[in-house]
Tab-separated table of C-alpha atoms in Angstrom:
chain	number	residue	atom	x	y	z
A	1	MET	CA	190.252	69.559	294.372
A	2	ASN	CA	187.274	68.628	292.257
A	3	GLN	CA	183.858	67.868	293.665
A	4	ARG	CA	184.122	64.091	293.244
A	5	LEU	CA	187.344	63.919	295.274
A	6	GLN	CA	185.826	66.211	297.904
A	7	ARG	CA	182.744	63.970	298.262
A	8	LEU	CA	184.950	60.878	298.502
A	9	GLY	CA	187.116	62.592	301.122
A	10	ASP	CA	184.030	63.499	303.143
A	11	GLN	CA	182.738	59.938	302.975
A	12	ILE	CA	186.121	58.543	304.024
A	13	GLN	CA	186.176	61.007	306.933
A	14	ARG	CA	182.747	59.890	308.183
A	15	GLU	CA	183.502	56.179	307.805
A	16	LEU	CA	186.946	56.417	309.415
A	17	ALA	CA	185.560	58.285	312.410
A	18	VAL	CA	183.224	55.387	313.144
A	19	LEU	CA	185.860	52.723	312.433
A	20	ILE	CA	188.474	54.321	314.670
A	21	ARG	CA	185.980	54.811	317.478
A	22	ASP	CA	184.524	51.300	317.316
A	23	ASP	CA	187.177	48.970	315.884
A	24	VAL	CA	190.630	50.256	316.830
A	25	ASN	CA	191.226	48.844	320.304
A	26	ASP	CA	194.848	49.685	320.928
A	27	PRO	CA	195.658	50.637	324.537
A	28	ARG	CA	198.274	53.136	323.313
A	29	LEU	CA	195.503	55.169	321.682
A	30	THR	CA	194.159	56.731	324.861
A	31	GLY	CA	192.610	59.924	323.538
A	32	PHE	CA	189.618	60.908	321.477
A	33	VAL	CA	190.584	60.984	317.782
A	34	THR	CA	189.173	63.850	315.728
A	35	ILE	CA	189.500	63.757	311.951
A	36	SER	CA	189.581	67.327	310.713
A	37	SER	CA	189.981	66.669	306.997
A	38	VAL	CA	190.775	64.064	304.363
A	39	LYS	CA	192.508	64.957	301.109
A	40	VAL	CA	192.324	62.326	298.378
A	41	SER	CA	194.934	62.330	295.603
A	42	SER	CA	193.650	62.790	292.063
A	43	ASP	CA	194.524	59.191	291.103
A	44	LEU	CA	192.713	57.836	294.224
A	45	GLY	CA	195.973	56.209	295.308
A	46	TYR	CA	196.335	57.954	298.658
A	47	ALA	CA	194.180	59.692	301.204
A	48	ASP	CA	195.926	62.027	303.623
A	49	VAL	CA	193.967	62.012	306.884
A	50	TYR	CA	194.569	64.956	309.229
A	51	VAL	CA	193.843	64.172	312.883
A	52	THR	CA	194.120	65.610	316.359
A	53	ILE	CA	193.918	63.495	319.478
A	54	MET	CA	192.284	64.898	322.595
A	55	GLU	CA	194.134	63.303	325.488
A	56	PRO	CA	192.488	62.747	328.897
A	57	GLU	CA	195.240	64.806	330.573
A	58	LEU	CA	195.516	68.235	329.013
A	59	ASN	CA	199.074	68.985	330.204
A	60	ASP	CA	200.684	69.354	326.780
A	61	ALA	CA	197.898	67.725	324.807
A	62	MET	CA	198.000	69.874	321.698
A	63	SER	CA	201.703	69.560	320.914
A	64	LYS	CA	202.956	67.470	318.021
A	65	HIS	CA	205.102	65.418	320.401
A	66	SER	CA	202.086	64.261	322.392
A	67	HIS	CA	200.445	62.947	319.201
A	68	GLU	CA	203.377	60.866	317.953
A	69	GLU	CA	202.334	57.627	319.686
A	70	GLY	CA	198.734	57.981	318.500
A	71	LEU	CA	199.865	58.649	314.934
A	72	LYS	CA	202.082	55.556	315.022
A	73	VAL	CA	199.100	53.479	316.155
A	74	LEU	CA	196.864	54.897	313.427
A	75	ASN	CA	199.489	54.414	310.720
A	76	LYS	CA	200.007	50.796	311.878
A	77	ALA	CA	196.241	50.264	311.706
A	78	ALA	CA	195.990	51.905	308.265
A	79	GLY	CA	195.887	48.569	306.410
A	80	PHE	CA	193.094	47.249	308.614
A	81	LEU	CA	191.178	50.537	308.306
A	82	ARG	CA	191.638	50.523	304.525
A	83	THR	CA	190.228	46.983	304.308
A	84	GLU	CA	187.226	47.906	306.448
A	85	LEU	CA	186.752	51.102	304.471
A	86	SER	CA	186.705	49.159	301.196
A	87	HIS	CA	183.518	47.389	302.321
A	88	SER	CA	181.581	50.631	302.547
A	89	LEU	CA	183.064	52.625	299.646
A	90	LYS	CA	181.614	52.192	296.186
A	91	THR	CA	184.913	52.716	294.361
A	92	ARG	CA	187.004	50.277	292.395
A	93	THR	CA	190.071	50.976	294.503
A	94	THR	CA	190.379	52.161	298.068
A	95	PRO	CA	193.052	54.784	298.684
A	96	ARG	CA	195.977	54.015	300.995
A	97	LEU	CA	195.618	55.933	304.237
A	98	ARG	CA	198.322	58.222	305.600
A	99	PHE	CA	197.676	59.859	308.952
A	100	HIS	CA	199.094	63.288	309.743
A	101	TYR	CA	198.974	65.575	312.759
A	102	ASP	CA	196.679	68.540	312.046
A	103	GLU	CA	198.641	71.546	313.227
A	104	VAL	CA	196.020	74.051	312.054
A	105	THR	CA	193.335	72.786	314.423
A	106	ALA	CA	195.797	72.407	317.289
A	107	ARG	CA	197.137	75.922	316.768
A	108	GLY	CA	193.580	77.286	316.638
A	109	ASN	CA	192.729	75.542	319.908
A	110	TYR	CA	195.904	76.925	321.481
A	111	MET	CA	195.045	80.465	320.340
A	112	MET	CA	191.494	80.151	321.703
A	113	ASP	CA	192.937	79.032	325.042
A	114	LEU	CA	195.235	82.079	325.114
A	115	ILE	CA	192.321	84.384	324.275
A	116	ASN	CA	190.174	82.867	327.022
A	117	LYS	CA	192.984	83.292	329.567
A	118	ALA	CA	193.477	86.916	328.508
A	119	VAL	CA	189.754	87.676	328.762
A	120	THR	CA	189.566	86.045	332.189
A	121	LYS	CA	192.582	88.018	333.383
A	122	THR	CA	191.122	91.268	332.013
A	123	GLU	CA	187.784	90.613	333.705
A	124	GLN	CA	189.558	89.818	336.991
A	125	THR	CA	191.671	92.980	336.762
A	126	SER	CA	188.586	95.055	335.962
A	127	ALA	CA	186.698	93.569	338.911
A	128	ASP	CA	189.645	94.273	341.216
A	129	ASP	CA	189.869	97.882	339.972
A	130	ASP	CA	186.133	98.374	340.541
A	131	ALA	CA	186.421	96.974	344.057
A	132	ASP	CA	189.384	99.256	344.811
A	133	ARG	CA	187.499	102.299	343.448
A	134	LEU	CA	184.395	101.513	345.523
A	135	ASP	CA	186.556	100.923	348.594
A	136	SER	CA	188.287	104.307	348.185
A	137	GLU	CA	184.913	106.063	347.686
A	138	ASP	CA	183.594	104.510	350.888
A	139	ARG	CA	186.571	105.928	352.840
A	140	SER	CA	185.925	109.450	351.571
């Protein structure tokens, strides 16, 4: 991707973050939308927007299934967001927006959660072993 497309993608990412936060008022979009990247096609026809949605309940929040409703809402609002985006972009045409679930970020968050659980379990096991060792020394 050349530098011009990268700068345009970055600008679209910043503008969309504000627009989604302030102007998309759909009750089905309950979570906090994070835009991880925007990839603009070389002909400026399309912009693929990769998002994750942080839901208030974290039961299964990072699965693709839990994002389907939010992605439908964002894809329905794509025309409105494109129109609003055209007011702030200084380009002749505004790319059509396509929203996608960002599996890389979600998978990274899932792996960090697993690492944190493993570290916590290791620390707990170590603390229990130390307590058992001290307890056996006190009996001797």
